[in-house]
Each structure stands twice: as structure tokens, then as C-alpha cells.
């Protein structure tokens, strides 16, 4: 007998009464080779449309970010090779797949920078040059900020649903941001003092500090493959003072 699809609410778009699929909080393809075989890969319910939308974002983003990861770091083992195969027509299963891989490679490689072309003021903290290469040897890949923000939001929504059984909805919003370690001193101090860790090591580490008296509001630090971080603030959209409250009134998760 065919199992009837579950009907419920999508964690992403918040639509209710829709057929649900299961979405991985940290994409399945993003887990490195060093991931323990028995590690639970966290999932949450979402509608088919959101699942498909994020699948496209995740595939493109991984192929780009992987080119800037350290292939010798166990936390990202296998991801660089996987990204290169995804753009290699010789790895295609058939002619159609080979053509898709070739098109993907042409698009991403065609948007890369070399040497002096690399805009130093736009480098993502943690993904700059780490191998001691000369400027002429360096390559830079474009990483869409909107895609990074979308993945940050996805992980935050997924964690809130998994840990608290809650949806992030009006009047709350998620503000994603990227800063260097120097620029993140205030949130890092808060997270060190009041944060709680949630880990799917070695690929994903999350720290969260929630606001006392407001179970949805909080500050998040998300570390990807032990190499770069993104941050997010969940706060009420109608309160500009919420960020200050989050810093002053944060408390560790119980």
C-alpha cells in the first residue's frame, strides 16, 4: 500500500495544510567524508516547492564554496573532489548528464577571478588565501551572498523547529550577516558567555544564545567545515531595540 503523504506546515514558507517532504538541515551532500557513519543527519518538514528551491541553491553553492575549501582539512574531506566531478563532463552518466556538468563548469569557472582581479575587500572571512601562494597563482570564485544568507536562514529555522518545536514567523524575522572575527567580538563574547552548542561534526557547528523571556529571539553563530562562519539574529521586525535586548538579556538554552 502506498503511504499517504503527511499533511502539515512547512518550516520554510510557513504554509499550512500542504504535503510535506523531509529536508536536511545541513544538506546531505555537504557532509564530508570524515562524518561518522552513525551520525544522525537532522531533518525537518517542508513543502515540495521549498525543498526543490533549496536543492538548487545548495548544489550551486557547494560547487562554488568547495573550490575555496582546504582539501586537506578532514572537516571538508571529499567536498573539493565532489565539486570538481560535478563540473567534469567525463564523469557524466550519459550525454545529457555530461552536457549539464559541462555547462555548470563553464558557468562557475567563467565567473572566477585570477591574481590582481580578485577583489580583496569582498573576500569572505575564513575563505581567503591560506596556502602561501603568490598573487599570480591565486584564484577567486564568486559566492552569491543571497545563497549564503538563505542557507544561514535554513539552518536557523531548522534548529528552532528541532529544538523548540517552533516556527519563526511574524512578528519575528531572521537577519543573516557575515563579519570577520574582529568585527564579531561583541556577538562572540555573548556566545562564549551564554551560548549552547549544537553540532554535526565535523561539517557543522552551531552556537545559540537565546533571549530570556522570549523563546524565539536569539543570536546564532554557524561554522561550516571549521573554516568560515555566518551569523544570524532572530528578532521582532517591529523593534529596533531587539538586537540590544538580545545582547543584554541573553541566557543559555536549558
PDB file of C-alpha atoms in Angstrom:
ATOM      1  CA  UNK A   1       0.000   0.000   0.000  1.00  0.00           C
ATOM      2  CA  UNK A   2       1.283   3.444  -0.952  1.00  0.00           C
ATOM      3  CA  UNK A   3       1.860   5.571   2.115  1.00  0.00           C
ATOM      4  CA  UNK A   4      -0.196   8.752   2.154  1.00  0.00           C
ATOM      5  CA  UNK A   5       1.910  11.923   2.301  1.00  0.00           C
ATOM      6  CA  UNK A   6       1.949  13.738   5.600  1.00  0.00           C
ATOM      7  CA  UNK A   7      -0.011  16.982   5.678  1.00  0.00           C
ATOM      8  CA  UNK A   8       1.205  19.851   7.809  1.00  0.00           C
ATOM      9  CA  UNK A   9       3.136  23.111   7.914  1.00  0.00           C
ATOM     10  CA  UNK A  10       6.330  23.961   6.029  1.00  0.00           C
ATOM     11  CA  UNK A  11       9.190  25.193   8.213  1.00  0.00           C
ATOM     12  CA  UNK A  12      10.472  27.373   5.355  1.00  0.00           C
ATOM     13  CA  UNK A  13       7.490  29.188   3.820  1.00  0.00           C
ATOM     14  CA  UNK A  14       5.123  28.524   6.769  1.00  0.00           C
ATOM     15  CA  UNK A  15       2.268  27.385   4.528  1.00  0.00           C
ATOM     16  CA  UNK A  16      -0.116  25.095   6.397  1.00  0.00           C
ATOM     17  CA  UNK A  17      -2.101  22.141   5.114  1.00  0.00           C
ATOM     18  CA  UNK A  18       0.498  21.196   2.489  1.00  0.00           C
ATOM     19  CA  UNK A  19       2.003  17.836   1.572  1.00  0.00           C
ATOM     20  CA  UNK A  20       5.288  17.571   3.421  1.00  0.00           C
ATOM     21  CA  UNK A  21       8.676  16.238   2.428  1.00  0.00           C
ATOM     22  CA  UNK A  22      11.750  15.956   4.635  1.00  0.00           C
ATOM     23  CA  UNK A  23      14.592  18.461   4.248  1.00  0.00           C
ATOM     24  CA  UNK A  24      18.082  18.048   5.695  1.00  0.00           C
ATOM     25  CA  UNK A  25      19.043  20.970   7.914  1.00  0.00           C
ATOM     26  CA  UNK A  26      22.646  20.556   6.755  1.00  0.00           C
ATOM     27  CA  UNK A  27      22.424  19.293   3.164  1.00  0.00           C
ATOM     28  CA  UNK A  28      23.217  15.611   2.784  1.00  0.00           C
ATOM     29  CA  UNK A  29      25.807  16.313   0.085  1.00  0.00           C
ATOM     30  CA  UNK A  30      27.571  18.782   2.400  1.00  0.00           C
ATOM     31  CA  UNK A  31      28.644  16.163   4.922  1.00  0.00           C
ATOM     32  CA  UNK A  32      32.387  15.470   4.472  1.00  0.00           C
ATOM     33  CA  UNK A  33      33.923  12.023   4.127  1.00  0.00           C
ATOM     34  CA  UNK A  34      35.066  12.208   7.760  1.00  0.00           C
ATOM     35  CA  UNK A  35      31.465  12.237   9.030  1.00  0.00           C
ATOM     36  CA  UNK A  36      30.821   9.282  11.373  1.00  0.00           C
ATOM     37  CA  UNK A  37      28.593   6.691   9.681  1.00  0.00           C
ATOM     38  CA  UNK A  38      26.179   6.590  12.611  1.00  0.00           C
ATOM     39  CA  UNK A  39      25.747  10.378  12.851  1.00  0.00           C
ATOM     40  CA  UNK A  40      22.101  11.421  12.652  1.00  0.00           C
ATOM     41  CA  UNK A  41      21.555  13.865   9.815  1.00  0.00           C
ATOM     42  CA  UNK A  42      18.993  16.298  11.193  1.00  0.00           C
ATOM     43  CA  UNK A  43      15.846  16.848   9.138  1.00  0.00           C
ATOM     44  CA  UNK A  44      12.643  18.860   9.327  1.00  0.00           C
ATOM     45  CA  UNK A  45       9.352  19.022   7.387  1.00  0.00           C
ATOM     46  CA  UNK A  46       8.905  21.299   4.407  1.00  0.00           C
ATOM     47  CA  UNK A  47       6.783  21.524   1.288  1.00  0.00           C
ATOM     48  CA  UNK A  48       7.931  20.119  -2.052  1.00  0.00           C
ATOM     49  CA  UNK A  49       8.400  23.558  -3.608  1.00  0.00           C
ATOM     50  CA  UNK A  50      10.718  24.781  -0.844  1.00  0.00           C
ATOM     51  CA  UNK A  51      12.631  21.509  -0.900  1.00  0.00           C
ATOM     52  CA  UNK A  52      13.256  21.897  -4.624  1.00  0.00           C
ATOM     53  CA  UNK A  53      14.173  25.560  -4.291  1.00  0.00           C
ATOM     54  CA  UNK A  54      16.753  24.875  -1.616  1.00  0.00           C
ATOM     55  CA  UNK A  55      18.114  21.880  -3.502  1.00  0.00           C
ATOM     56  CA  UNK A  56      19.109  24.178  -6.367  1.00  0.00           C
ATOM     57  CA  UNK A  57      20.650  26.733  -4.003  1.00  0.00           C
ATOM     58  CA  UNK A  58      22.606  24.069  -2.122  1.00  0.00           C
ATOM     59  CA  UNK A  59      24.006  22.394  -5.222  1.00  0.00           C
ATOM     60  CA  UNK A  60      25.253  25.612  -6.794  1.00  0.00           C
ATOM     61  CA  UNK A  61      26.590  27.000  -3.514  1.00  0.00           C
ATOM     62  CA  UNK A  62      28.521  23.847  -2.627  1.00  0.00           C
ATOM     63  CA  UNK A  63      30.169  23.718  -6.040  1.00  0.00           C
ATOM     64  CA  UNK A  64      31.387  27.272  -5.525  1.00  0.00           C
ATOM     65  CA  UNK A  65      32.340  27.198  -1.849  1.00  0.00           C
ATOM     66  CA  UNK A  66      34.118  23.849  -2.185  1.00  0.00           C
ATOM     67  CA  UNK A  67      36.613  25.446  -4.572  1.00  0.00           C
ATOM     68  CA  UNK A  68      37.705  27.718  -1.701  1.00  0.00           C
ATOM     69  CA  UNK A  69      37.899  24.993   0.968  1.00  0.00           C
ATOM     70  CA  UNK A  70      41.038  23.238   2.171  1.00  0.00           C
ATOM     71  CA  UNK A  71      41.026  19.807   0.536  1.00  0.00           C
ATOM     72  CA  UNK A  72      43.436  18.511   3.198  1.00  0.00           C
ATOM     73  CA  UNK A  73      41.241  19.539   6.121  1.00  0.00           C
ATOM     74  CA  UNK A  74      39.303  16.487   7.399  1.00  0.00           C
ATOM     75  CA  UNK A  75      36.304  18.753   8.059  1.00  0.00           C
ATOM     76  CA  UNK A  76      35.872  19.237   4.302  1.00  0.00           C
ATOM     77  CA  UNK A  77      37.352  15.954   3.052  1.00  0.00           C
ATOM     78  CA  UNK A  78      35.891  14.854  -0.261  1.00  0.00           C
ATOM     79  CA  UNK A  79      33.947  18.034  -0.977  1.00  0.00           C
ATOM     80  CA  UNK A  80      36.510  19.601  -3.306  1.00  0.00           C
ATOM     81  CA  UNK A  81      36.736  16.431  -5.396  1.00  0.00           C
ATOM     82  CA  UNK A  82      32.937  16.184  -5.483  1.00  0.00           C
ATOM     83  CA  UNK A  83      32.651  19.773  -6.733  1.00  0.00           C
ATOM     84  CA  UNK A  84      35.214  19.169  -9.462  1.00  0.00           C
ATOM     85  CA  UNK A  85      33.407  15.996 -10.573  1.00  0.00           C
ATOM     86  CA  UNK A  86      30.144  17.928 -10.709  1.00  0.00           C
ATOM     87  CA  UNK A  87      31.720  20.134 -13.389  1.00  0.00           C
ATOM     88  CA  UNK A  88      33.551  17.364 -15.261  1.00  0.00           C
ATOM     89  CA  UNK A  89      31.700  16.141 -18.368  1.00  0.00           C
ATOM     90  CA  UNK A  90      33.826  12.972 -18.368  1.00  0.00           C
ATOM     91  CA  UNK A  91      32.139  11.996 -15.087  1.00  0.00           C
ATOM     92  CA  UNK A  92      28.686  12.165 -16.653  1.00  0.00           C
ATOM     93  CA  UNK A  93      26.408   9.128 -16.565  1.00  0.00           C
ATOM     94  CA  UNK A  94      25.175   9.808 -20.096  1.00  0.00           C
ATOM     95  CA  UNK A  95      25.300  12.526 -22.741  1.00  0.00           C
ATOM     96  CA  UNK A  96      22.650  14.643 -21.044  1.00  0.00           C
ATOM     97  CA  UNK A  97      24.412  14.478 -17.677  1.00  0.00           C
ATOM     98  CA  UNK A  98      27.781  15.207 -19.286  1.00  0.00           C
ATOM     99  CA  UNK A  99      26.348  18.292 -21.000  1.00  0.00           C
ATOM    100  CA  UNK A 100      24.840  19.520 -17.722  1.00  0.00           C
ATOM    101  CA  UNK A 101      28.184  19.111 -15.947  1.00  0.00           C
ATOM    102  CA  UNK A 102      29.994  20.948 -18.737  1.00  0.00           C
ATOM    103  CA  UNK A 103      27.504  23.830 -18.591  1.00  0.00           C
ATOM    104  CA  UNK A 104      27.849  24.020 -14.827  1.00  0.00           C
ATOM    105  CA  UNK A 105      31.630  24.156 -15.074  1.00  0.00           C
ATOM    106  CA  UNK A 106      31.542  26.778 -17.807  1.00  0.00           C
ATOM    107  CA  UNK A 107      29.263  28.989 -15.723  1.00  0.00           C
ATOM    108  CA  UNK A 108      31.239  28.797 -12.476  1.00  0.00           C
ATOM    109  CA  UNK A 109      34.737  28.835 -13.969  1.00  0.00           C
ATOM    110  CA  UNK A 110      33.727  31.699 -16.245  1.00  0.00           C
ATOM    111  CA  UNK A 111      32.912  33.811 -13.177  1.00  0.00           C
ATOM    112  CA  UNK A 112      36.238  33.250 -11.423  1.00  0.00           C
ATOM    113  CA  UNK A 113      38.918  35.858 -10.781  1.00  0.00           C
ATOM    114  CA  UNK A 114      42.670  35.437 -11.050  1.00  0.00           C
ATOM    115  CA  UNK A 115      45.520  37.262  -9.350  1.00  0.00           C
ATOM    116  CA  UNK A 116      45.073  41.022  -9.221  1.00  0.00           C
ATOM    117  CA  UNK A 117      41.465  40.686 -10.415  1.00  0.00           C
ATOM    118  CA  UNK A 118      40.427  39.255  -7.038  1.00  0.00           C
ATOM    119  CA  UNK A 119      38.554  41.980  -5.076  1.00  0.00           C
ATOM    120  CA  UNK A 120      40.308  41.823  -1.705  1.00  0.00           C
ATOM    121  CA  UNK A 121      37.625  43.884   0.024  1.00  0.00           C
ATOM    122  CA  UNK A 122      34.990  41.276  -0.847  1.00  0.00           C
ATOM    123  CA  UNK A 123      36.702  38.136   0.448  1.00  0.00           C
ATOM    124  CA  UNK A 124      34.628  36.001   2.790  1.00  0.00           C
ATOM    125  CA  UNK A 125      36.308  35.803   6.213  1.00  0.00           C
ATOM    126  CA  UNK A 126      37.946  32.397   6.501  1.00  0.00           C
ATOM    127  CA  UNK A 127      37.995  31.680   2.766  1.00  0.00           C
ATOM    128  CA  UNK A 128      40.930  33.848   1.725  1.00  0.00           C
ATOM    129  CA  UNK A 129      44.376  32.642   0.668  1.00  0.00           C
ATOM    130  CA  UNK A 130      45.673  30.055   3.158  1.00  0.00           C
ATOM    131  CA  UNK A 131      48.291  28.182   1.163  1.00  0.00           C
ATOM    132  CA  UNK A 132      51.073  30.732   0.766  1.00  0.00           C
ATOM    133  CA  UNK A 133      50.625  31.105  -2.979  1.00  0.00           C
ATOM    134  CA  UNK A 134      51.768  34.192  -4.834  1.00  0.00           C
ATOM    135  CA  UNK A 135      49.130  36.622  -6.072  1.00  0.00           C
ATOM    136  CA  UNK A 136      49.503  35.391  -9.670  1.00  0.00           C
ATOM    137  CA  UNK A 137      48.751  31.820  -8.563  1.00  0.00           C
ATOM    138  CA  UNK A 138      45.583  32.678  -6.675  1.00  0.00           C
ATOM    139  CA  UNK A 139      42.057  32.131  -7.974  1.00  0.00           C
ATOM    140  CA  UNK A 140      38.827  33.536  -6.595  1.00  0.00           C
ATOM    141  CA  UNK A 141      35.314  32.155  -7.060  1.00  0.00           C
ATOM    142  CA  UNK A 142      32.088  34.148  -6.842  1.00  0.00           C
ATOM    143  CA  UNK A 143      29.883  33.072  -3.936  1.00  0.00           C
ATOM    144  CA  UNK A 144      26.355  34.574  -4.069  1.00  0.00           C
ATOM    145  CA  UNK A 145      25.614  36.380  -0.817  1.00  0.00           C
ATOM    146  CA  UNK A 146      21.904  35.666  -1.202  1.00  0.00           C
ATOM    147  CA  UNK A 147      22.615  31.927  -1.254  1.00  0.00           C
ATOM    148  CA  UNK A 148      24.796  32.116   1.857  1.00  0.00           C
ATOM    149  CA  UNK A 149      22.078  34.070   3.672  1.00  0.00           C
ATOM    150  CA  UNK A 150      19.452  31.559   2.533  1.00  0.00           C
ATOM    151  CA  UNK A 151      21.467  28.663   3.971  1.00  0.00           C
ATOM    152  CA  UNK A 152      22.003  30.534   7.227  1.00  0.00           C
ATOM    153  CA  UNK A 153      18.261  31.140   7.489  1.00  0.00           C
ATOM    154  CA  UNK A 154      17.520  27.500   6.669  1.00  0.00           C
ATOM    155  CA  UNK A 155      19.766  26.220   9.450  1.00  0.00           C
ATOM    156  CA  UNK A 156      18.312  28.665  11.967  1.00  0.00           C
ATOM    157  CA  UNK A 157      14.721  27.735  11.076  1.00  0.00           C
ATOM    158  CA  UNK A 158      15.587  24.056  11.192  1.00  0.00           C
ATOM    159  CA  UNK A 159      17.277  24.272  14.581  1.00  0.00           C
ATOM    160  CA  UNK A 160      14.427  26.261  16.134  1.00  0.00           C
ATOM    161  CA  UNK A 161      11.931  23.687  14.883  1.00  0.00           C
ATOM    162  CA  UNK A 162      14.035  20.732  16.000  1.00  0.00           C
ATOM    163  CA  UNK A 163      14.930  22.040  19.448  1.00  0.00           C
ATOM    164  CA  UNK A 164      11.851  24.078  20.325  1.00  0.00           C
ATOM    165  CA  UNK A 165       9.095  22.808  18.046  1.00  0.00           C
ATOM    166  CA  UNK A 166       8.544  26.396  16.894  1.00  0.00           C
ATOM    167  CA  UNK A 167       8.217  28.254  13.601  1.00  0.00           C
ATOM    168  CA  UNK A 168       9.889  31.610  13.036  1.00  0.00           C
ATOM    169  CA  UNK A 169       7.022  33.805  11.882  1.00  0.00           C
ATOM    170  CA  UNK A 170       5.712  37.349  12.196  1.00  0.00           C
ATOM    171  CA  UNK A 171       6.497  39.485  14.053  1.00  0.00           C
ATOM    172  CA  UNK A 172       9.911  37.757  14.085  1.00  0.00           C
ATOM    173  CA  UNK A 173      12.458  37.876  11.295  1.00  0.00           C
ATOM    174  CA  UNK A 174      15.904  36.433  10.648  1.00  0.00           C
ATOM    175  CA  UNK A 175      18.770  38.801   9.866  1.00  0.00           C
ATOM    176  CA  UNK A 176      21.804  36.948   8.499  1.00  0.00           C
ATOM    177  CA  UNK A 177      25.221  38.581   8.453  1.00  0.00           C
ATOM    178  CA  UNK A 178      28.884  37.828   7.789  1.00  0.00           C
ATOM    179  CA  UNK A 179      31.697  39.521   9.695  1.00  0.00           C
ATOM    180  CA  UNK A 180      35.356  38.890  10.424  1.00  0.00           C
ATOM    181  CA  UNK A 181      36.440  37.661  13.850  1.00  0.00           C
ATOM    182  CA  UNK A 182      37.452  41.223  14.720  1.00  0.00           C
ATOM    183  CA  UNK A 183      34.038  42.528  13.723  1.00  0.00           C
ATOM    184  CA  UNK A 184      32.286  39.756  15.629  1.00  0.00           C
ATOM    185  CA  UNK A 185      33.805  40.484  19.034  1.00  0.00           C
ATOM    186  CA  UNK A 186      30.511  41.500  20.665  1.00  0.00           C
ATOM    187  CA  UNK A 187      28.450  38.526  19.438  1.00  0.00           C
ATOM    188  CA  UNK A 188      31.355  36.158  20.116  1.00  0.00           C
ATOM    189  CA  UNK A 189      31.611  37.372  23.707  1.00  0.00           C
ATOM    190  CA  UNK A 190      27.882  36.867  24.137  1.00  0.00           C
ATOM    191  CA  UNK A 191      28.008  33.384  22.656  1.00  0.00           C
ATOM    192  CA  UNK A 192      31.008  32.421  24.772  1.00  0.00           C
ATOM    193  CA  UNK A 193      29.131  33.515  27.875  1.00  0.00           C
ATOM    194  CA  UNK A 194      25.617  32.314  27.160  1.00  0.00           C
ATOM    195  CA  UNK A 195      25.686  30.111  24.080  1.00  0.00           C
ATOM    196  CA  UNK A 196      24.789  26.462  23.734  1.00  0.00           C
ATOM    197  CA  UNK A 197      26.393  24.221  21.114  1.00  0.00           C
ATOM    198  CA  UNK A 198      24.618  22.052  18.549  1.00  0.00           C
ATOM    199  CA  UNK A 199      26.990  20.034  16.375  1.00  0.00           C
ATOM    200  CA  UNK A 200      27.005  17.686  13.411  1.00  0.00           C
ATOM    201  CA  UNK A 201      30.779  17.412  13.332  1.00  0.00           C
ATOM    202  CA  UNK A 202      32.987  17.880  11.561  1.00  0.00           C
ATOM    203  CA  UNK A 203      30.897  19.686   8.951  1.00  0.00           C
ATOM    204  CA  UNK A 204      28.547  21.844  11.016  1.00  0.00           C
ATOM    205  CA  UNK A 205      28.736  23.606  14.366  1.00  0.00           C
ATOM    206  CA  UNK A 206      26.055  25.950  15.717  1.00  0.00           C
ATOM    207  CA  UNK A 207      26.123  28.131  18.809  1.00  0.00           C
ATOM    208  CA  UNK A 208      22.936  29.766  20.017  1.00  0.00           C
ATOM    209  CA  UNK A 209      22.233  32.284  22.755  1.00  0.00           C
ATOM    210  CA  UNK A 210      18.545  32.874  23.400  1.00  0.00           C
ATOM    211  CA  UNK A 211      16.827  35.833  24.993  1.00  0.00           C
ATOM    212  CA  UNK A 212      15.410  35.448  28.479  1.00  0.00           C
ATOM    213  CA  UNK A 213      11.633  35.732  28.369  1.00  0.00           C
ATOM    214  CA  UNK A 214      11.445  35.397  24.578  1.00  0.00           C
ATOM    215  CA  UNK A 215      11.847  31.824  23.364  1.00  0.00           C
ATOM    216  CA  UNK A 216      12.130  32.733  19.687  1.00  0.00           C
ATOM    217  CA  UNK A 217      14.641  35.590  19.817  1.00  0.00           C
ATOM    218  CA  UNK A 218      18.329  34.786  19.799  1.00  0.00           C
ATOM    219  CA  UNK A 219      21.802  35.049  18.313  1.00  0.00           C
ATOM    220  CA  UNK A 220      23.354  32.314  16.171  1.00  0.00           C
ATOM    221  CA  UNK A 221      26.879  31.515  15.030  1.00  0.00           C
ATOM    222  CA  UNK A 222      27.169  28.849  12.332  1.00  0.00           C
ATOM    223  CA  UNK A 223      30.559  27.352  11.486  1.00  0.00           C
ATOM    224  CA  UNK A 224      30.900  25.472   8.201  1.00  0.00           C
ATOM    225  CA  UNK A 225      33.590  22.808   7.840  1.00  0.00           C
ATOM    226  CA  UNK A 226      35.661  24.506  10.569  1.00  0.00           C
ATOM    227  CA  UNK A 227      36.673  27.150   8.010  1.00  0.00           C
ATOM    228  CA  UNK A 228      34.174  30.013   7.856  1.00  0.00           C
ATOM    229  CA  UNK A 229      31.251  31.367   9.848  1.00  0.00           C
ATOM    230  CA  UNK A 230      27.956  33.111   9.347  1.00  0.00           C
ATOM    231  CA  UNK A 231      25.789  34.778  11.981  1.00  0.00           C
ATOM    232  CA  UNK A 232      22.088  35.409  12.411  1.00  0.00           C
ATOM    233  CA  UNK A 233      19.845  37.371  14.741  1.00  0.00           C
ATOM    234  CA  UNK A 234      16.235  36.360  15.277  1.00  0.00           C
ATOM    235  CA  UNK A 235      14.312  39.385  16.470  1.00  0.00           C
ATOM    236  CA  UNK A 236      10.968  41.136  16.213  1.00  0.00           C
ATOM    237  CA  UNK A 237      10.735  43.079  12.983  1.00  0.00           C
ATOM    238  CA  UNK A 238       8.900  45.954  14.663  1.00  0.00           C
ATOM    239  CA  UNK A 239      11.505  46.529  17.355  1.00  0.00           C
ATOM    240  CA  UNK A 240      14.842  48.122  16.514  1.00  0.00           C
ATOM    241  CA  UNK A 241      15.850  47.671  20.133  1.00  0.00           C
ATOM    242  CA  UNK A 242      15.587  43.893  19.940  1.00  0.00           C
ATOM    243  CA  UNK A 243      19.246  43.442  18.984  1.00  0.00           C
ATOM    244  CA  UNK A 244      20.288  45.360  22.074  1.00  0.00           C
ATOM    245  CA  UNK A 245      17.946  43.273  24.190  1.00  0.00           C
ATOM    246  CA  UNK A 246      19.436  40.106  22.741  1.00  0.00           C
ATOM    247  CA  UNK A 247      22.915  41.196  23.779  1.00  0.00           C
ATOM    248  CA  UNK A 248      21.883  42.336  27.246  1.00  0.00           C
ATOM    249  CA  UNK A 249      19.374  39.658  28.117  1.00  0.00           C
ATOM    250  CA  UNK A 250      20.772  36.524  26.511  1.00  0.00           C
ATOM    251  CA  UNK A 251      20.677  33.352  28.506  1.00  0.00           C
ATOM    252  CA  UNK A 252      21.983  29.881  27.803  1.00  0.00           C
ATOM    253  CA  UNK A 253      19.493  27.343  26.461  1.00  0.00           C
ATOM    254  CA  UNK A 254      18.231  24.999  29.095  1.00  0.00           C
TER     255      UNK A 254
END
